[in-house]
Tab-separated table of C-alpha atoms in Angstrom:
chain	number	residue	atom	x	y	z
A	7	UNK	CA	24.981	1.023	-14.434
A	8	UNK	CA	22.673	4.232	-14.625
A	9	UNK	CA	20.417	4.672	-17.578
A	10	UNK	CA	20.608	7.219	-19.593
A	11	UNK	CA	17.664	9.074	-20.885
A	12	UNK	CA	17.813	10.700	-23.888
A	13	UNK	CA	16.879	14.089	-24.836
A	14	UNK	CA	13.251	14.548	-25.832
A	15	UNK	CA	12.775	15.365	-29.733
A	16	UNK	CA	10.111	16.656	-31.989
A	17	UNK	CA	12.033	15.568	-34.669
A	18	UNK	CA	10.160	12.811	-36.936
A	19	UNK	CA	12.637	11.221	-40.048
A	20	UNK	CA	9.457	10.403	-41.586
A	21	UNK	CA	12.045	9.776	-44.799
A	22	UNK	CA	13.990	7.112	-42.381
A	23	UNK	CA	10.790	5.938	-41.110
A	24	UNK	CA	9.295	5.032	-44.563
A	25	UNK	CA	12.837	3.369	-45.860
A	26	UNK	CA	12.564	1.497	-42.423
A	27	UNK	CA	9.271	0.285	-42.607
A	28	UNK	CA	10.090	-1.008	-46.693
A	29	UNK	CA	13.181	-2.783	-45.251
A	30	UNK	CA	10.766	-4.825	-42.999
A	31	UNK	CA	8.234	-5.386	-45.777
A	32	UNK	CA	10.891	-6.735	-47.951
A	33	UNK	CA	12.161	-9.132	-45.320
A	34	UNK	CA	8.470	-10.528	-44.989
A	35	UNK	CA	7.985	-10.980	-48.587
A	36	UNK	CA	11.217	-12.727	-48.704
A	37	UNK	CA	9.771	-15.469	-47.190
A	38	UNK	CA	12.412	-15.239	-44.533
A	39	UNK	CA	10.407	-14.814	-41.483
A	40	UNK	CA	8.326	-18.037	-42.053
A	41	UNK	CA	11.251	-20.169	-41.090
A	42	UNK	CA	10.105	-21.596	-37.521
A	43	UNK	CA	13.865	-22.028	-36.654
A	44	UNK	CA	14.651	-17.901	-37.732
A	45	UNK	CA	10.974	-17.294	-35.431
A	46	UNK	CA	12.695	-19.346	-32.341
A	47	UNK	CA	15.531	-17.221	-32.930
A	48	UNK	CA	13.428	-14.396	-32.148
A	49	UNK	CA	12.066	-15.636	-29.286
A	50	UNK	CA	15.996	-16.920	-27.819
A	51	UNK	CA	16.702	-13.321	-28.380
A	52	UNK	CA	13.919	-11.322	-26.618
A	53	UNK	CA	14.686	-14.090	-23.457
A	54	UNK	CA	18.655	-13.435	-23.386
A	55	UNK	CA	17.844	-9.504	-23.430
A	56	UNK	CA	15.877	-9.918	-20.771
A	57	UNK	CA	18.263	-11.918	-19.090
A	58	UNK	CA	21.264	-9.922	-19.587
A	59	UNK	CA	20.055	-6.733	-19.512
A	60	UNK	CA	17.617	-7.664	-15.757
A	61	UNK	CA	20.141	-5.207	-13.820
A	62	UNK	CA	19.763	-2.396	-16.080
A	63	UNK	CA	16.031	-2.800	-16.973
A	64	UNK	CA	15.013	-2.924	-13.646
A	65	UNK	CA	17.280	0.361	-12.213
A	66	UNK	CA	15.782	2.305	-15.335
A	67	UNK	CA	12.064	1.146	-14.308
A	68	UNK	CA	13.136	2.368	-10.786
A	69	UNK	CA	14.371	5.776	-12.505
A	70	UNK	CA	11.198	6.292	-14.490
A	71	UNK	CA	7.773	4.540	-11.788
A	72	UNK	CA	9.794	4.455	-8.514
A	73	UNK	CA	9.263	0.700	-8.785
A	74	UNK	CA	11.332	-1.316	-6.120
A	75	UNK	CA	13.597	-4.447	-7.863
A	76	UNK	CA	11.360	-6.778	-6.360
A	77	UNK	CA	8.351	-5.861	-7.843
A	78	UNK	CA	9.759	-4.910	-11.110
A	79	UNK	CA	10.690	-8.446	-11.374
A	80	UNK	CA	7.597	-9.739	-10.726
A	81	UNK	CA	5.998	-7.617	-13.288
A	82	UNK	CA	7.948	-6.882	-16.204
A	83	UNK	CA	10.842	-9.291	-15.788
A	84	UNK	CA	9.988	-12.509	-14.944
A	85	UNK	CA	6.429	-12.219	-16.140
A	86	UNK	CA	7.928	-11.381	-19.625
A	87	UNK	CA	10.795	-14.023	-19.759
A	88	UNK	CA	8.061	-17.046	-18.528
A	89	UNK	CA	5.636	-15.831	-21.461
A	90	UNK	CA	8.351	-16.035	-24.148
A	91	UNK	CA	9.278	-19.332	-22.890
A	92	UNK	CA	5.726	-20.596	-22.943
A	93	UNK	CA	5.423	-19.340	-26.828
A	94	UNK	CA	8.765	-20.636	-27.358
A	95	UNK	CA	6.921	-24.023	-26.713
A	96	UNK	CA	3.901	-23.996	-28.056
A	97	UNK	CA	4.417	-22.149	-31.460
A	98	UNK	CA	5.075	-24.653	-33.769
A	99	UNK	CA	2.310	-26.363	-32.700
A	100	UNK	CA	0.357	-23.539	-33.258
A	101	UNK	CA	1.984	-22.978	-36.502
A	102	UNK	CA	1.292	-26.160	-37.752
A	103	UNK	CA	-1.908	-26.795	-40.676
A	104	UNK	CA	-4.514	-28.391	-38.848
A	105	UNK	CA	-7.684	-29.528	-40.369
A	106	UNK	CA	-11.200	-27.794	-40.814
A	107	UNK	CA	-14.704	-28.874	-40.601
A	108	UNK	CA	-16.877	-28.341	-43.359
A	109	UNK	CA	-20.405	-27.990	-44.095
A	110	UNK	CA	-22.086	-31.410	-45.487
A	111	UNK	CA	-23.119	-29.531	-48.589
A	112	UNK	CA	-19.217	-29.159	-49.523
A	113	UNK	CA	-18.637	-32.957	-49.708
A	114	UNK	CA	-16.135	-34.259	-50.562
A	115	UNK	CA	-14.229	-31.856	-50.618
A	116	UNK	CA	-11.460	-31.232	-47.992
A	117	UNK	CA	-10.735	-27.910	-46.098
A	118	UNK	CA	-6.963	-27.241	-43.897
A	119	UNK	CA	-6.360	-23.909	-41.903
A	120	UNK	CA	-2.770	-22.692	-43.132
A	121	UNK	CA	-1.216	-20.218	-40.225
A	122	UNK	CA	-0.108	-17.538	-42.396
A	123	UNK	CA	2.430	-14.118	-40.859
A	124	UNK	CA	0.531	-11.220	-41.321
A	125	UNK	CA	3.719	-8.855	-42.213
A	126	UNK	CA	4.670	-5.992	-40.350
A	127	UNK	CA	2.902	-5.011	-36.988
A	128	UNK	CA	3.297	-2.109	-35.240
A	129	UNK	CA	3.875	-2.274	-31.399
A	130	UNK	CA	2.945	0.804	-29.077
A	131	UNK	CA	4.227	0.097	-25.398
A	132	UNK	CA	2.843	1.961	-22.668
A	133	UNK	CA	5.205	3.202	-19.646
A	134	UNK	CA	3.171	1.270	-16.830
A	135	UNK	CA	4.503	-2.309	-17.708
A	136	UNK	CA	7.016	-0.532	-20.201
A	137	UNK	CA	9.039	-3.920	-20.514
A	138	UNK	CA	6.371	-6.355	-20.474
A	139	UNK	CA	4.261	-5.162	-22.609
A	140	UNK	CA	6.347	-4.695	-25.041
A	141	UNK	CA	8.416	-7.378	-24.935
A	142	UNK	CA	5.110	-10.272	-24.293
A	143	UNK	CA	3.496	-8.825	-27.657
A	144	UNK	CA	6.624	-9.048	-29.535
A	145	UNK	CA	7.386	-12.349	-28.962
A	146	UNK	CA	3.624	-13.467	-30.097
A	147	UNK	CA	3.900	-11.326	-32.998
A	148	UNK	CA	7.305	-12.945	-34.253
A	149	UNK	CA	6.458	-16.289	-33.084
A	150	UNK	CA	3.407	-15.747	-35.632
A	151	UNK	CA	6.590	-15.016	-37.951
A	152	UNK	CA	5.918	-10.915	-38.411
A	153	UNK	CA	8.743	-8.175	-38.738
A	154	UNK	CA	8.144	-5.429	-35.862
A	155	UNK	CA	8.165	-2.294	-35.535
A	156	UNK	CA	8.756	-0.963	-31.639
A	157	UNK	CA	7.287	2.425	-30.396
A	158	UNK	CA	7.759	2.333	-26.219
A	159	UNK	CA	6.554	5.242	-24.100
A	160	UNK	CA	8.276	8.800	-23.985
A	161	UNK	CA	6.663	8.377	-20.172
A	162	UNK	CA	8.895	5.648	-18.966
A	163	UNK	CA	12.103	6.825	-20.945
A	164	UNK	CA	14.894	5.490	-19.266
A	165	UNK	CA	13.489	2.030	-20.016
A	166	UNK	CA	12.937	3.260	-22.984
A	167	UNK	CA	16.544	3.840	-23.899
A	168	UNK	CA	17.716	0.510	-22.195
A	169	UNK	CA	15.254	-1.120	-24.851
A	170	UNK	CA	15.762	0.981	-27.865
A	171	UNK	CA	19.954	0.971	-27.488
A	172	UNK	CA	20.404	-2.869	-27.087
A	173	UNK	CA	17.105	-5.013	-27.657
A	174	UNK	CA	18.174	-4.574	-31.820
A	175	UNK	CA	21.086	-6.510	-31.382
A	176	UNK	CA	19.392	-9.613	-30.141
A	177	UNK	CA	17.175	-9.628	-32.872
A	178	UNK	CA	17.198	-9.826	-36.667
A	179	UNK	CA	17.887	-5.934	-37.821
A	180	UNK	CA	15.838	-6.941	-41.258
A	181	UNK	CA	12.862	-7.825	-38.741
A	182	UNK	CA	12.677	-5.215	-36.207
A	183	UNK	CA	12.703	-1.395	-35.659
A	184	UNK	CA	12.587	0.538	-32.904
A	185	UNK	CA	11.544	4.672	-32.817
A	186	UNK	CA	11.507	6.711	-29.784
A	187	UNK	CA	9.916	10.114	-28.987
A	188	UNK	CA	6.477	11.379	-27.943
A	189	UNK	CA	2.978	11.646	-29.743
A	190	UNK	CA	4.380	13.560	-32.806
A	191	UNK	CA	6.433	9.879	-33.569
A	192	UNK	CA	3.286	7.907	-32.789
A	193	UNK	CA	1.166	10.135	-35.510
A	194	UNK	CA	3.596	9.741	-37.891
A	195	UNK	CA	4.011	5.785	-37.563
A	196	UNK	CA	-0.222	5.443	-37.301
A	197	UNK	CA	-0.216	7.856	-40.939
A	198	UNK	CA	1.648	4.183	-42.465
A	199	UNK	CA	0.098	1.682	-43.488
A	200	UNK	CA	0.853	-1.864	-41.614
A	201	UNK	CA	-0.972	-5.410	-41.156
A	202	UNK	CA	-1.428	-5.185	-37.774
A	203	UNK	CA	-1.341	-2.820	-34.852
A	204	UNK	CA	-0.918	-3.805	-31.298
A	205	UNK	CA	-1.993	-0.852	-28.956
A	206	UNK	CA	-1.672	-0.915	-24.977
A	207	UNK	CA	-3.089	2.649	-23.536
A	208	UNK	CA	-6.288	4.676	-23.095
A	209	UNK	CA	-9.487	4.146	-24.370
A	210	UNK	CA	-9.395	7.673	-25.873
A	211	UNK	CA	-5.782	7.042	-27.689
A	212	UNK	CA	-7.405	3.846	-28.509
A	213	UNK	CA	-10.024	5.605	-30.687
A	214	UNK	CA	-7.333	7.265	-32.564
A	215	UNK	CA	-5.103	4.213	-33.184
A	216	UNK	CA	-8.771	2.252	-34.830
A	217	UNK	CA	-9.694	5.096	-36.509
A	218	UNK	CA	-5.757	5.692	-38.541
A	219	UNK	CA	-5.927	1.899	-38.803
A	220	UNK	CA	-9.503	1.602	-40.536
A	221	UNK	CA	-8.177	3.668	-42.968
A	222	UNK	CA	-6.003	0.422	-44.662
A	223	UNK	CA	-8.549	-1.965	-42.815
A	224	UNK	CA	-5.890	-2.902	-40.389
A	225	UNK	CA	-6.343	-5.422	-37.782
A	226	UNK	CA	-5.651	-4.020	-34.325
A	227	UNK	CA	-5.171	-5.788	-30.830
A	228	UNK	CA	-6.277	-2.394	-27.859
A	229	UNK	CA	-6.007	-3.212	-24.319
A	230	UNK	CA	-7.246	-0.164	-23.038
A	231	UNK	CA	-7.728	1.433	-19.190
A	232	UNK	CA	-11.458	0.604	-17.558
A	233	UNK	CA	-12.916	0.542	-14.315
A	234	UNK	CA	-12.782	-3.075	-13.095
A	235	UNK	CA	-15.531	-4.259	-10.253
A	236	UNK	CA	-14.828	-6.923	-7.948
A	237	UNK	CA	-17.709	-9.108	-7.377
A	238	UNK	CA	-18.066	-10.166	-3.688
A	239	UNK	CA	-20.668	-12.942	-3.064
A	240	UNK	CA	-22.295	-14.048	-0.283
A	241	UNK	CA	-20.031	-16.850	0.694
A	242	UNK	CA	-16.602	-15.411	0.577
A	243	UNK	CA	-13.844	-15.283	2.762
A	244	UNK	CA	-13.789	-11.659	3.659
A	245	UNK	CA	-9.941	-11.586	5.422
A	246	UNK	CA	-8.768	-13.260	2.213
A	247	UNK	CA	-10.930	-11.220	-0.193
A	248	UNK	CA	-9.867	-7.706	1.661
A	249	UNK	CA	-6.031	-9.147	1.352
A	250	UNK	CA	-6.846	-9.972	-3.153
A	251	UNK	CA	-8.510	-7.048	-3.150
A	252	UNK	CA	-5.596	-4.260	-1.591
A	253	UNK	CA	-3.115	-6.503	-3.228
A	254	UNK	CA	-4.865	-5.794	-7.125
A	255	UNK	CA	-4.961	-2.736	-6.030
A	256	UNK	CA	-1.409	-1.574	-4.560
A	257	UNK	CA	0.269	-3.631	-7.080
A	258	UNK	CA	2.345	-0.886	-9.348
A	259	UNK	CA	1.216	1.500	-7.285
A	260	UNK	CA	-2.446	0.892	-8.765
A	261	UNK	CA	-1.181	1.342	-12.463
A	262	UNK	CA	-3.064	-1.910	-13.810
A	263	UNK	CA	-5.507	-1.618	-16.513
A	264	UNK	CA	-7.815	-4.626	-14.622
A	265	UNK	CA	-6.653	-3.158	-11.157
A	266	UNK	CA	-9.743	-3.029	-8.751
A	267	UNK	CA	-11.512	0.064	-8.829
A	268	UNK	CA	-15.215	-0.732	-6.859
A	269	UNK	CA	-16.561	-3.742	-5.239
A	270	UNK	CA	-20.079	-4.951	-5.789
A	271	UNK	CA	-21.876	-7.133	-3.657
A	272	UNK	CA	-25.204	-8.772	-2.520
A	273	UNK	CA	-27.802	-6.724	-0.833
């Protein structure tokens, strides 16, 4: 199957997006994503699109990063299937109430933390990992029982498209939203308000999605790009640190935000 990538737009439905975003609310308030059974759901569905949909996700990452099947496995693929497995089997646990300490002067008084969803977060993917990290954040945000709203990367489009045209149908369509297009469709979604916004990019886009989301006092998750040192001591191995080291650094072709950039070591 070859992806198809669709036409770039500058075209933003900010109507549509508004209606969309108010569908989502609604479903929240309704109480309907606090069910743990209608958050596994979530969860089954993000794993069986990965599944079925492993042939065309990983020809599309080979369309957009040159990525070979191998190593788009390792790193979108697999990586994101094993992490939505792992929440899959630890979120009702986390979930659960669970008891707090409090201070002696409070006595006798009881105290339980209550795991509340937050409501709707907002999910911008960067084209890098442009499965994985969208698809590892979505699952924590719905196994924390949020609706979702999906913006992936106009850079890695093909993916994009695989994502955008058949990721919905795994998923509850009250829940989850997914809008495509470049920076003019990221402004628009940041002028909105949501409860939490889950940013993977540069540290100078970074500063723009804190600044839109102080506005409503908005919680936000940024990994952002660095430069990452490798610290070499005195007793290493230096065959297998050389090997660690060009592996960071050649994995996805160097396109890692904790990917090796200098080494420092003892004088």
């Amino acid at each position: 199957m070859t992806a198809t990538v669709p036409a770039p737009t500058d075209v933003v439905e900010t109507d549509q997006m508004v209606q969309t975003i108010e569908r989502l609310r609604s479903t929240v308030e309704s109480g309907r994503t606090r069910s743990l059974d209608w958050r596994e759901a979530q969860l089954d569905g993000i794993i069986r699109f990965t599944t079925d949909f492993t042939d065309e996700l990983l020809e599309a990452m080979e369309t957009d990063l040159g990525r070979p099947g191998l190593e788009g496995w390792i790193a979108d693929i697999g990586s994101s299937i094993n992490e939505a497995e792992y929440i899959k089997k630890k979120f009702r646990k986390w979930a659960a109430p669970r008891k707090a300490k409090l201070n002696v002067a409070l006595q006798p008084a009881s105290a339980r933390i209550m795991p509340e969803p937050l409501g709707v977060a907002l999910i911008i993917a960067p084209w890098n990992y442009p499965v994985n990290l969208v698809l590892e954040p979505m699952a924590a945000a719905f196994a924390a029982g949020n609706a979702i709203v999906l913006k992936p990367s106009e850079i890695s489009p093909a993916t994009a498209a695989v994502i955008a045209q058949n990721l919905p149908d795994y998923l509850d369509p009250d829940a989850f939203a997914v809008f495509e297009g470049g920076p003019e469709v990221s402004t628009a979604l940041l002028a909105e308000k949501w409860d939490h916004i889950f940013f993977t990019g540069s540290t100078k886009v970074g500063q723009i999605v804190m600044e839109a989301a102080a506005k409503n006092l908005t919680p936000v998750t940024l990994e952002l790009g660095g430069k990452s040192p490798v610290i070499v001591g005195d007793d290493a191995d230096l065959d297998v640190t050389a090997q660690r080291i060009a592996w960071g650094k050649s994995f996805n072709a160097g396109q890692t935000c904790i990917a090796p950039d200098y080494v420092l070591v003892t004088e």
